Amino acid sequence: MTSHESKPASAPPHRYTARYANELEVRWQGEWESRGTSRVRNPGDPDFDPTRPKFYALDMFPYPSGAGLHVGHPEGYIATDIVSRFKRMRGYNVLHPMGYDAFGLPAEQYAIQTGVHPAITTRQAIDNFRRQLKRFGFSYDWSREVSTIDREYYRWTQWIFLTLYESWYNPWRRRAEPVAELVKRLARGEYVINLFGELVADAAGIAATPIGGEPVGRRRWHDLSEDERRDFIDSKRLAYLGESVVNWCPKLGTVLANDEVIDGRSERGGHPVLRKPLKQWMFRITEYSQRLLEDLDKVDWPQSTRTMQREWIGRSEGAEIDFDLVGAPHAAGPSIRVFTTRPDTLFGATFMVVAPEHPLVDALLADPGPKTDEQALRAYVAAARNRGEVERMADSQAKTGVPTGLLAANPATGWRIPIWVADYVLMGYGHGAIMGVPAHDQRDFDFAARFGLPIIDVIYPRARLAMKYFADQARPEDRVGERWRDQMADFVGLVTSLNAEPGAFGPLLETIRGRRAPAGGESGGAERRGTIRSTWLDAIDDMGIDRLETLEARLREGGLARADGSAYEGPGYAVNSPRPGTNSGVDVNGLPASQAKVQVTDWLTLKGAGRARVNYRLRDWTFSRQRYWGEPIPIVFDMQGRHYPVTKLPVVLPELDDYHPIESDDPQPLLSKAWSWVSSTAAEAGIPPGLLPPETPVRRETNTMPGSAGSSWYFLRYCDPSNPRRFVDPAAEAYWMAGGVDLYIGGAEHAVGHLLYARFWHKVLSDLGHVSSPEPFRKLFHQGLITSFAYQRPDKTLVPVDHVEPAPPEVTSATGKLYVERGTGTPLNAVVAKMSKSLKNVVNPDDVIAEYGADTFRLYEMYMGPLEMSKPWNPRDISGCFRFLQRAWRLAVDEDSGALTLAPTADERLERLLHRLTVKVETDIERLAFNTAIAAMMEFVNAATPPGAAAGAGVLTREQAQRFALLLAPFVPHLAEELWQRLGHTASIAHADWPDHDPALLRDDTVEIPVQVQGKVRGRITVPAGAPSDAVQAAALADERVRQFIADRPIKKVIVVPGKMVNVVV
RNA sequence: GCCGGAGUGGCGGAAUGGCAGACGCGACGGAUUCAAAAUCCGUUCUGGGUGAAACCAGGUGUGGGUUCAAGUCCCUCCUCCGGCACCA
């Protein structure tokens, strides 16, 4: 028992104690619930008021863990609750819902250990979460609660999956359309399929033509066989079966995340992990790359989050280029396609690298060429494939690889360049193949240096281009002695200091030649020239250029990068493109790299060997999980392995006898243990008879959906949570989602995953006309982490809080440390760390509420600091908020009698303060700056509690007390409601009108202005508000102290900032 | 390495380029009390100055710059937190 709660008998009976707070909070929560105070109606409902504007305040719904809420959860919830309550008082219809993201791994793991069905533990956890959440007095409309594990919820998650399955992305119209539409267009001949299996819009004749534009063999839809049609359509669906590699642990019978694999073994148990390709459902989110990128400009999100999404999408402009294979046509095809952002460096491509997973490698292993070291290749590829991506990135320095024995032709130079396999090239990006330009890409440089491949400069920065120009133009007399060094240094210095273009090099060289050697007594120009010269002389020395001939030899062989020992990746001008004396169909020598890019790309396009291309880092979204506790994917397969959609929804997750994973070398989803469920018939599984005859035996999909499935659309279901006919009623969606969710608060850890996936689904649904808005979340805000104080030994290890005790005075005076470790006496530093079970510094909100009440908890968490910042939980500080509420309470209620203490007439000073406070609180709520709003309310209470005021006297009038209660209401709804009712209201404060303010009362008649002399405050003057500048200036200069500080110095300038400040400059 | 964010009293923090430290905690002093807790009142950046004030000087991670005026804007560096990382 804490002190302020003990012996309530000695406290006045109506003091706002923890017990008092808890009593009234629980009482009001019951009242609100039974009165339906937080219920909100939908358009079309009888008591819906369509004249009010809407506000949708959304929290990221929690995963209901068995441990219950911790103090980090409510932070965002309190914030949205304050805004929701405020908006309600301002006349908005407010949608403020809560639910549970309830599928997930912890419950499944618990089931594996104990055999208890995840549904049971999850329901218990949800009940506990709900109880805890309700105790905070959040104004959620609990009738809209949803949980992703409810059948009536996941039925619609499955429906959205099927919607994507039945859709494709039309690149010409830049939107998703039903697959049926595609079939129709194909049948009508509007679209045809070319020899490469690519879709071509016949009428438009644009895009999707192969590189080169050679005659395209087109196939009409009715020329295709049934299977060909089916394969083609399947290849276009937004939900498709793709193959991706997973970390399969046979012993654990499960797929592991990259960070759960260490050195090819499982983190848990150290069992071997295999990298296995697996057929998985994928979403074609990559089709939406550009739109997901562009629409980031439309939303009011933190800059950092938008940047993260941009980088995740990773747009880069460049070209794709086909390199012909040399020699006999290979099984892998006639050429290798690469993507590059640097087509300007094509002349410097001296080798190629393909990823170990590249099709060329498989083809080559099946049919090795004469020059292929099959053994080495096979060994390398096998090793590389079994290394996880994380591992491959971990040893990022030393490049490895083996030659394939194949050669390709560089289309610009005609050189035959070797093709290597190396794992620094990733199959998942671009085409899984690169052209190696070692002089201008550090990774390629490292690789070339390691394996002795040629390195040829093709881009020079301006300074080096100037050196080359100088060497090319050097006259015999320039070569004499050391003269060339000074001349060249001067020339390069002039070129760089003027940012001169190559066209201007000639005249500049003449200027240099015209200069005399600097003699004594010259102008500052020579001195400056001397500095620049020595800079460039140093640069020349650093390059190891001792004679002009050395430079010329380097330039001739294109060996500057090699000599530097590193690639030059910066901007510059094309050189050696082509090299002197060689031929090429294109010449970009001397062009700035940016122009060379365009020219090379244009030339490649014309030649049919390449084209401009935008590439994205974003990859398709793998949607299959080999888990039990997730939404079943509504698909069945026939005996030929063809897939069909299950239209009878929901596909209900079957029960299992036990949840132990299947030990197997081949990945087996846990659901495949439900064999009687898996084996079904078309009719039983819910396949329309038009698609398959009812008796056809089918096998159900045993993969389940990932956690991000249910969370990608829950905000839509809140709009219309129990609709049995649609995932959301169009009118409800159009009303609540107009312009997107108005405020969405949640952790920054979802910056890319959840927020990108939800945007993608939303865009698809929007394209198909199922939702009205293009973006789901208009305003997004991330609350900061709530951390905790932790105690650190000198060696930086942390000590659990229950092993910490205050330091004895002698330790403090000797070391300055305030804490020591119990037992050892080791002095400890107080630091800030994440709350964690091991440090025993996790705070349970239930305890805090028992000790102070929910209102104090709400207030404290908002008072700690800016919402977006991470901040440490300090139990000591809570009492400040608690005392504030006590004082606020005492302002209106006599602690002994419980009677109202009100003043008969309004104090004018307090009236002004109250108007100001009203403005301050409303602007701060809009800015989500709750800490300063609360500080302002504290100041008001301090001002309204004059020292020495007799108890029970009353300072505020009834009307003022009411307005103050209204300001408190969003923050501390229970206390505010109690005051409101005691002040004579029967309707809830939740729907009372926010108080108005009188702008006239915001300004004082006179203002005190500091007067500075030389920027230091030397006096103060009091002038009428809005006084003209010259009057203010006159008053300032008349001030006695100001005159003292000016003394007899002449006044240079007087700056008057109206209403703020005067500064006298002397 | 790259991209964000942050660095202000003993602590959490406040401050549209305009009086640095609002507000709260803690600490200290006082009232109340037999005593304590709770509650209430006062003081509290540092140094100088004074009986006490007034007042003076310095002060927002480091070093520089812009400005009449910088915690705030620009550049350099340091530290901490978060994210990404062979993306061609």
PDB file of C-alpha atoms (C1' of nucleotides) in Angstrom, chain A residues 3 15 304 307-308 311 339-341 392-393 396 399 424-426 429 434 443 617 863-864 866 876-877 880 883 886-887 890 931-932 935 938-939 942 947 1012 1016-1018 1020 1041 1045 1053 1055 1057 1060-1061 1063 1065, chain B residues 2-7 10-20 22-27 35-42 54-59 67-70 79-88:
ATOM      1  CA  SER A   3       1.299   6.239   1.430  1.00  0.00           C
ATOM      2  CA  ARG A  15     -10.564  14.448  -1.323  1.00  0.00           C
ATOM      3  CA  SER A 304      10.993   9.601 -42.141  1.00  0.00           C
ATOM      4  CA  THR A 307      11.437   8.187 -46.961  1.00  0.00           C
ATOM      5  CA  MET A 308      11.592   4.615 -45.706  1.00  0.00           C
ATOM      6  CA  GLU A 311      13.680   3.545 -50.298  1.00  0.00           C
ATOM      7  CA  PHE A 339      19.792  -3.869 -65.760  1.00  0.00           C
ATOM      8  CA  THR A 340      22.134  -0.956 -65.179  1.00  0.00           C
ATOM      9  CA  THR A 341      21.734   2.568 -63.859  1.00  0.00           C
ATOM     10  CA  ARG A 392      25.798 -13.552 -48.014  1.00  0.00           C
ATOM     11  CA  MET A 393      25.621  -9.925 -47.035  1.00  0.00           C
ATOM     12  CA  SER A 396      30.415  -8.253 -47.720  1.00  0.00           C
ATOM     13  CA  LYS A 399      34.145 -11.175 -53.266  1.00  0.00           C
ATOM     14  CA  TYR A 424      27.319 -10.547 -54.870  1.00  0.00           C
ATOM     15  CA  VAL A 425      24.792 -10.431 -57.647  1.00  0.00           C
ATOM     16  CA  LEU A 426      21.277 -11.137 -56.380  1.00  0.00           C
ATOM     17  CA  TYR A 429      16.951  -7.592 -58.262  1.00  0.00           C
ATOM     18  CA  ILE A 434      25.072  -7.360 -64.282  1.00  0.00           C
ATOM     19  CA  ARG A 443      31.864  -3.845 -55.992  1.00  0.00           C
ATOM     20  CA  ARG A 617      13.759  -2.799 -55.542  1.00  0.00           C
ATOM     21  CA  TYR A 863       2.544  14.759 -19.835  1.00  0.00           C
ATOM     22  CA  MET A 864       5.823  12.836 -20.063  1.00  0.00           C
ATOM     23  CA  PRO A 866       6.207  14.999 -26.905  1.00  0.00           C
ATOM     24  CA  ARG A 876       8.215   9.336  -9.188  1.00  0.00           C
ATOM     25  CA  ASP A 877       6.798  11.829 -11.682  1.00  0.00           C
ATOM     26  CA  GLY A 880       2.715  15.539 -10.037  1.00  0.00           C
ATOM     27  CA  ARG A 883      -1.645  16.271  -7.302  1.00  0.00           C
ATOM     28  CA  GLN A 886      -6.487  16.843  -6.644  1.00  0.00           C
ATOM     29  CA  ARG A 887      -6.062  20.581  -6.920  1.00  0.00           C
ATOM     30  CA  ARG A 890     -10.563  21.069  -4.928  1.00  0.00           C
ATOM     31  CA  ASN A 931       2.207  17.788 -22.763  1.00  0.00           C
ATOM     32  CA  THR A 932       2.049  21.547 -23.214  1.00  0.00           C
ATOM     33  CA  ALA A 935       1.125  22.203 -18.467  1.00  0.00           C
ATOM     34  CA  MET A 938      -1.730  23.175 -14.438  1.00  0.00           C
ATOM     35  CA  GLU A 939      -0.790  26.815 -14.702  1.00  0.00           C
ATOM     36  CA  ASN A 942      -2.090  27.324  -9.935  1.00  0.00           C
ATOM     37  CA  PRO A 947      -1.940  31.340  -1.662  1.00  0.00           C
ATOM     38  CA  GLN A1012      17.596  45.249 -25.142  1.00  0.00           C
ATOM     39  CA  LYS A1016      20.970  42.145 -23.774  1.00  0.00           C
ATOM     40  CA  VAL A1017      17.853  42.887 -21.782  1.00  0.00           C
ATOM     41  CA  ARG A1018      18.405  46.108 -19.889  1.00  0.00           C
ATOM     42  CA  ARG A1020      11.235  46.797 -19.411  1.00  0.00           C
ATOM     43  CA  ARG A1041      18.173  51.984 -17.270  1.00  0.00           C
ATOM     44  CA  PHE A1045      23.432  51.409 -20.841  1.00  0.00           C
ATOM     45  CA  LYS A1053      19.548  51.498 -35.112  1.00  0.00           C
ATOM     46  CA  ILE A1055      14.612  47.411 -33.897  1.00  0.00           C
ATOM     47  CA  VAL A1057       9.224  43.955 -32.852  1.00  0.00           C
ATOM     48  CA  LYS A1060       7.579  41.502 -28.383  1.00  0.00           C
ATOM     49  CA  MET A1061      10.849  43.292 -28.052  1.00  0.00           C
ATOM     50  CA  ASN A1063      16.607  46.204 -29.404  1.00  0.00           C
ATOM     51  CA  VAL A1065      22.003  48.987 -31.410  1.00  0.00           C
TER      52      VAL A1065
ATOM     53  C1'   C B   2      24.041   5.224 -45.935  1.00  0.00           C
ATOM     54  C1'   C B   3      19.214   7.503 -44.415  1.00  0.00           C
ATOM     55  C1'   G B   4      16.230   9.516 -40.374  1.00  0.00           C
ATOM     56  C1'   G B   5      15.679  11.617 -35.218  1.00  0.00           C
ATOM     57  C1'   A B   6      17.774  13.590 -30.817  1.00  0.00           C
ATOM     58  C1'   G B   7      21.587  16.128 -27.486  1.00  0.00           C
ATOM     59  C1'   G B  10      20.011  16.761 -10.240  1.00  0.00           C
ATOM     60  C1'   C B  11      15.623  14.209 -13.581  1.00  0.00           C
ATOM     61  C1'   G B  12      11.236  14.413 -17.494  1.00  0.00           C
ATOM     62  C1'   G B  13      10.878  18.435 -20.386  1.00  0.00           C
ATOM     63  C1'   A B  14       9.206  24.166 -22.320  1.00  0.00           C
ATOM     64  C1'   A B  15      10.573  28.011 -25.793  1.00  0.00           C
ATOM     65  C1'   U B  16       6.215  31.083 -34.516  1.00  0.00           C
ATOM     66  C1'   G B  17      14.757  33.619 -35.106  1.00  0.00           C
ATOM     67  C1'   G B  18      12.834  38.018 -30.104  1.00  0.00           C
ATOM     68  C1'   C B  19      13.348  37.877 -21.955  1.00  0.00           C
ATOM     69  C1'   A B  20      16.525  30.169 -22.048  1.00  0.00           C
ATOM     70  C1'   A B  22       7.325  27.242 -18.710  1.00  0.00           C
ATOM     71  C1'   C B  23       5.075  22.950 -16.257  1.00  0.00           C
ATOM     72  C1'   G B  24       6.104  18.641 -13.337  1.00  0.00           C
ATOM     73  C1'   C B  25       9.518  15.619 -10.336  1.00  0.00           C
ATOM     74  C1'   G B  26      13.375  15.741  -6.861  1.00  0.00           C
ATOM     75  C1'   A B  27      15.979  18.600  -3.180  1.00  0.00           C
ATOM     76  C1'   A B  35       5.052  12.673  15.587  1.00  0.00           C
ATOM     77  C1'   A B  36       4.940  11.103  10.692  1.00  0.00           C
ATOM     78  C1'   A B  37       2.428  10.401   6.081  1.00  0.00           C
ATOM     79  C1'   A B  38      -0.849  13.029   3.124  1.00  0.00           C
ATOM     80  C1'   U B  39      -1.951  18.201   2.169  1.00  0.00           C
ATOM     81  C1'   C B  40      -0.553  23.402   1.765  1.00  0.00           C
ATOM     82  C1'   C B  41       3.145  27.670   1.200  1.00  0.00           C
ATOM     83  C1'   G B  42       8.096  29.271  -0.272  1.00  0.00           C
ATOM     84  C1'   A B  54      18.726  45.254  -6.792  1.00  0.00           C
ATOM     85  C1'   C B  55      22.448  44.204  -9.996  1.00  0.00           C
ATOM     86  C1'   C B  56      26.805  42.041 -12.992  1.00  0.00           C
ATOM     87  C1'   A B  57      29.007  37.939 -15.760  1.00  0.00           C
ATOM     88  C1'   G B  58      28.613  33.100 -17.954  1.00  0.00           C
ATOM     89  C1'   G B  59      25.387  29.366 -19.800  1.00  0.00           C
ATOM     90  C1'   U B  67      21.883  38.050 -37.904  1.00  0.00           C
ATOM     91  C1'   C B  68      20.365  44.005 -34.439  1.00  0.00           C
ATOM     92  C1'   A B  69      19.129  39.229 -32.027  1.00  0.00           C
ATOM     93  C1'   A B  70      20.532  31.923 -32.486  1.00  0.00           C
ATOM     94  C1'   U B  79      27.743  11.062 -28.690  1.00  0.00           C
ATOM     95  C1'   C B  80      23.096   8.417 -28.317  1.00  0.00           C
ATOM     96  C1'   C B  81      18.555   6.197 -30.490  1.00  0.00           C
ATOM     97  C1'   G B  82      15.846   4.119 -34.771  1.00  0.00           C
ATOM     98  C1'   G B  83      15.911   2.152 -39.798  1.00  0.00           C
ATOM     99  C1'   C B  84      18.458   0.181 -44.150  1.00  0.00           C
ATOM    100  C1'   A B  85      22.609  -2.193 -45.936  1.00  0.00           C
ATOM    101  C1'   C B  86      26.652  -5.955 -52.139  1.00  0.00           C
ATOM    102  C1'   C B  87      19.827  -3.057 -55.210  1.00  0.00           C
ATOM    103  C1'   A B  88      23.806  -3.106 -60.345  1.00  0.00           C
TER     104        A B  88
END
